[in-house]
Amino acid sequence: MTEIHHYFAYLIPTGWLVIAAWAAATLVRNRPPAPLFWSLLAVMQVALGIQALIGIILFLMGYRPNSNGPSWLHYVYGLIFPVVVLTFAHRYAQRDRFKDIPWLVFGVAAFLIGFATIRAIQTGLGID
């Protein structure tokens, strides 16, 4: 189970940063993203949920991150912050001023989540 958590740990930030880069490229090109953008966004949200579920199971089994600092930071960076950011992104993307560019809202959210999850990896591996 821990190996799956480690595998997903590298998949998660990579996927989110790909979404952020895609949104930036879309902004530069001044065209809406391809439908695959939204599919990747959905896949990454599901992957984040799976990673969180595996992490919760590991926590209940007694596994804790090898953090040099406060271990709760691993949970904040890896779960709480991404969920809060995605909640705001879903709410703001539906507002009138963003109705033509919801992909930009999710691009910014993906950028924040990508680097937060990198920090979650660092705290989980004890690289503080």
PDB file of C-alpha atoms in Angstrom:
ATOM      1  CA  MET A   1       0.000   0.000   0.000  1.00  0.00           C
ATOM      2  CA  THR A   2       2.848   2.397   0.768  1.00  0.00           C
ATOM      3  CA  GLU A   3       4.343   1.724  -2.678  1.00  0.00           C
ATOM      4  CA  ILE A   4       1.078   2.767  -4.322  1.00  0.00           C
ATOM      5  CA  HIS A   5       1.073   5.924  -2.196  1.00  0.00           C
ATOM      6  CA  HIS A   6       4.650   6.674  -3.308  1.00  0.00           C
ATOM      7  CA  TYR A   7       3.774   6.053  -6.971  1.00  0.00           C
ATOM      8  CA  PHE A   8       0.789   8.378  -6.806  1.00  0.00           C
ATOM      9  CA  ALA A   9       2.902  10.916  -4.912  1.00  0.00           C
ATOM     10  CA  TYR A  10       4.897  11.617  -8.070  1.00  0.00           C
ATOM     11  CA  LEU A  11       1.984  11.275 -10.461  1.00  0.00           C
ATOM     12  CA  ILE A  12      -0.129  13.883  -8.654  1.00  0.00           C
ATOM     13  CA  PRO A  13       2.124  16.978  -8.899  1.00  0.00           C
ATOM     14  CA  THR A  14       3.181  16.024 -12.416  1.00  0.00           C
ATOM     15  CA  GLY A  15      -0.416  15.883 -13.607  1.00  0.00           C
ATOM     16  CA  TRP A  16      -1.370  19.145 -11.924  1.00  0.00           C
ATOM     17  CA  LEU A  17       1.626  20.965 -13.347  1.00  0.00           C
ATOM     18  CA  VAL A  18       0.799  19.617 -16.825  1.00  0.00           C
ATOM     19  CA  ILE A  19      -2.675  21.135 -16.433  1.00  0.00           C
ATOM     20  CA  ALA A  20      -1.142  24.446 -15.313  1.00  0.00           C
ATOM     21  CA  ALA A  21       1.234  24.477 -18.286  1.00  0.00           C
ATOM     22  CA  TRP A  22      -1.621  23.597 -20.624  1.00  0.00           C
ATOM     23  CA  ALA A  23      -3.674  26.501 -19.267  1.00  0.00           C
ATOM     24  CA  ALA A  24      -0.700  28.847 -19.729  1.00  0.00           C
ATOM     25  CA  ALA A  25      -0.240  27.661 -23.315  1.00  0.00           C
ATOM     26  CA  THR A  26      -3.968  28.119 -23.897  1.00  0.00           C
ATOM     27  CA  LEU A  27      -3.722  31.675 -22.583  1.00  0.00           C
ATOM     28  CA  VAL A  28      -0.816  32.442 -24.905  1.00  0.00           C
ATOM     29  CA  ARG A  29      -2.581  30.879 -27.910  1.00  0.00           C
ATOM     30  CA  ASN A  30      -5.790  32.766 -27.023  1.00  0.00           C
ATOM     31  CA  ARG A  31      -7.988  29.756 -27.789  1.00  0.00           C
ATOM     32  CA  PRO A  32     -10.057  27.548 -25.527  1.00  0.00           C
ATOM     33  CA  PRO A  33      -8.361  24.294 -24.538  1.00  0.00           C
ATOM     34  CA  ALA A  34      -9.128  20.994 -26.232  1.00  0.00           C
ATOM     35  CA  PRO A  35     -11.718  18.773 -24.528  1.00  0.00           C
ATOM     36  CA  LEU A  36      -8.850  16.559 -23.335  1.00  0.00           C
ATOM     37  CA  PHE A  37      -7.954  19.361 -20.889  1.00  0.00           C
ATOM     38  CA  TRP A  38     -11.211  18.814 -19.015  1.00  0.00           C
ATOM     39  CA  SER A  39     -10.738  15.046 -19.104  1.00  0.00           C
ATOM     40  CA  LEU A  40      -7.269  15.394 -17.609  1.00  0.00           C
ATOM     41  CA  LEU A  41      -8.665  17.718 -14.941  1.00  0.00           C
ATOM     42  CA  ALA A  42     -11.285  15.104 -14.039  1.00  0.00           C
ATOM     43  CA  VAL A  43      -8.683  12.323 -13.961  1.00  0.00           C
ATOM     44  CA  MET A  44      -6.438  14.375 -11.687  1.00  0.00           C
ATOM     45  CA  GLN A  45      -9.269  15.112  -9.282  1.00  0.00           C
ATOM     46  CA  VAL A  46     -10.044  11.386  -9.084  1.00  0.00           C
ATOM     47  CA  ALA A  47      -6.320  10.592  -8.662  1.00  0.00           C
ATOM     48  CA  LEU A  48      -6.119  13.113  -5.823  1.00  0.00           C
ATOM     49  CA  GLY A  49      -9.105  11.444  -4.179  1.00  0.00           C
ATOM     50  CA  ILE A  50      -7.533   7.986  -4.533  1.00  0.00           C
ATOM     51  CA  GLN A  51      -4.256   9.274  -3.108  1.00  0.00           C
ATOM     52  CA  ALA A  52      -6.111  10.834  -0.176  1.00  0.00           C
ATOM     53  CA  LEU A  53      -8.029   7.619   0.476  1.00  0.00           C
ATOM     54  CA  ILE A  54      -4.812   5.576   0.427  1.00  0.00           C
ATOM     55  CA  GLY A  55      -3.182   8.123   2.738  1.00  0.00           C
ATOM     56  CA  ILE A  56      -6.079   7.941   5.181  1.00  0.00           C
ATOM     57  CA  ILE A  57      -5.893   4.138   5.174  1.00  0.00           C
ATOM     58  CA  LEU A  58      -2.142   4.296   5.822  1.00  0.00           C
ATOM     59  CA  PHE A  59      -2.721   6.773   8.638  1.00  0.00           C
ATOM     60  CA  LEU A  60      -5.309   4.469  10.232  1.00  0.00           C
ATOM     61  CA  MET A  61      -2.854   1.568   9.896  1.00  0.00           C
ATOM     62  CA  GLY A  62      -0.343   3.547  11.959  1.00  0.00           C
ATOM     63  CA  TYR A  63       1.980   4.771   9.221  1.00  0.00           C
ATOM     64  CA  ARG A  64       3.225   8.328   9.598  1.00  0.00           C
ATOM     65  CA  PRO A  65       5.420  10.475   7.342  1.00  0.00           C
ATOM     66  CA  ASN A  66       9.149  10.659   8.129  1.00  0.00           C
ATOM     67  CA  SER A  67       9.020  14.401   8.565  1.00  0.00           C
ATOM     68  CA  ASN A  68      11.809  16.358  10.265  1.00  0.00           C
ATOM     69  CA  GLY A  69       9.296  19.035  11.182  1.00  0.00           C
ATOM     70  CA  PRO A  70       5.644  18.843  12.105  1.00  0.00           C
ATOM     71  CA  SER A  71       4.152  15.794  10.348  1.00  0.00           C
ATOM     72  CA  TRP A  72       0.760  17.490  10.036  1.00  0.00           C
ATOM     73  CA  LEU A  73       2.211  19.626   7.239  1.00  0.00           C
ATOM     74  CA  HIS A  74       2.207  16.518   5.027  1.00  0.00           C
ATOM     75  CA  TYR A  75      -1.571  16.286   5.402  1.00  0.00           C
ATOM     76  CA  VAL A  76      -2.104  20.012   4.888  1.00  0.00           C
ATOM     77  CA  TYR A  77      -0.028  20.169   1.690  1.00  0.00           C
ATOM     78  CA  GLY A  78      -1.229  16.845   0.328  1.00  0.00           C
ATOM     79  CA  LEU A  79      -4.939  16.931   1.113  1.00  0.00           C
ATOM     80  CA  ILE A  80      -6.410  19.940   2.877  1.00  0.00           C
ATOM     81  CA  PHE A  81      -4.895  22.674   0.710  1.00  0.00           C
ATOM     82  CA  PRO A  82      -5.692  20.935  -2.619  1.00  0.00           C
ATOM     83  CA  VAL A  83      -9.300  20.316  -1.558  1.00  0.00           C
ATOM     84  CA  VAL A  84      -9.744  23.949  -0.500  1.00  0.00           C
ATOM     85  CA  VAL A  85      -8.183  25.219  -3.746  1.00  0.00           C
ATOM     86  CA  LEU A  86     -10.357  22.932  -5.891  1.00  0.00           C
ATOM     87  CA  THR A  87     -13.464  23.984  -3.985  1.00  0.00           C
ATOM     88  CA  PHE A  88     -12.714  27.643  -4.673  1.00  0.00           C
ATOM     89  CA  ALA A  89     -11.822  26.883  -8.302  1.00  0.00           C
ATOM     90  CA  HIS A  90     -15.133  25.140  -8.906  1.00  0.00           C
ATOM     91  CA  ARG A  91     -17.028  28.016  -7.324  1.00  0.00           C
ATOM     92  CA  TYR A  92     -15.141  30.813  -9.081  1.00  0.00           C
ATOM     93  CA  ALA A  93     -15.096  29.156 -12.501  1.00  0.00           C
ATOM     94  CA  GLN A  94     -18.898  29.355 -12.512  1.00  0.00           C
ATOM     95  CA  ARG A  95     -19.037  33.106 -11.862  1.00  0.00           C
ATOM     96  CA  ASP A  96     -20.076  35.432 -14.670  1.00  0.00           C
ATOM     97  CA  ARG A  97     -16.710  37.157 -15.005  1.00  0.00           C
ATOM     98  CA  PHE A  98     -14.992  33.784 -15.527  1.00  0.00           C
ATOM     99  CA  LYS A  99     -17.664  32.118 -17.656  1.00  0.00           C
ATOM    100  CA  ASP A 100     -15.536  32.452 -20.818  1.00  0.00           C
ATOM    101  CA  ILE A 101     -12.263  31.380 -19.191  1.00  0.00           C
ATOM    102  CA  PRO A 102     -12.968  28.727 -16.549  1.00  0.00           C
ATOM    103  CA  TRP A 103      -9.882  26.867 -17.745  1.00  0.00           C
ATOM    104  CA  LEU A 104      -7.749  29.773 -16.499  1.00  0.00           C
ATOM    105  CA  VAL A 105      -9.191  29.444 -13.000  1.00  0.00           C
ATOM    106  CA  PHE A 106      -8.356  25.738 -13.008  1.00  0.00           C
ATOM    107  CA  GLY A 107      -4.913  26.457 -14.451  1.00  0.00           C
ATOM    108  CA  VAL A 108      -4.069  28.712 -11.510  1.00  0.00           C
ATOM    109  CA  ALA A 109      -5.541  26.151  -9.112  1.00  0.00           C
ATOM    110  CA  ALA A 110      -3.491  23.384 -10.759  1.00  0.00           C
ATOM    111  CA  PHE A 111      -0.317  25.456 -10.389  1.00  0.00           C
ATOM    112  CA  LEU A 112      -0.950  25.938  -6.669  1.00  0.00           C
ATOM    113  CA  ILE A 113      -1.873  22.294  -6.133  1.00  0.00           C
ATOM    114  CA  GLY A 114       1.139  21.083  -8.114  1.00  0.00           C
ATOM    115  CA  PHE A 115       3.623  22.891  -5.914  1.00  0.00           C
ATOM    116  CA  ALA A 116       1.724  22.149  -2.698  1.00  0.00           C
ATOM    117  CA  THR A 117       1.825  18.443  -3.469  1.00  0.00           C
ATOM    118  CA  ILE A 118       5.552  18.670  -4.195  1.00  0.00           C
ATOM    119  CA  ARG A 119       5.887  20.134  -0.719  1.00  0.00           C
ATOM    120  CA  ALA A 120       3.760  17.250   0.619  1.00  0.00           C
ATOM    121  CA  ILE A 121       6.276  14.828  -0.897  1.00  0.00           C
ATOM    122  CA  GLN A 122       9.114  16.716   0.763  1.00  0.00           C
ATOM    123  CA  THR A 123       7.494  16.617   4.186  1.00  0.00           C
ATOM    124  CA  GLY A 124       6.534  12.958   3.731  1.00  0.00           C
ATOM    125  CA  LEU A 125      10.110  11.971   2.883  1.00  0.00           C
ATOM    126  CA  GLY A 126      11.653  14.093   5.614  1.00  0.00           C
ATOM    127  CA  ILE A 127      13.178  16.632   3.207  1.00  0.00           C
ATOM    128  CA  ASP A 128      12.202  19.705   5.195  1.00  0.00           C
TER     129      ASP A 128
END
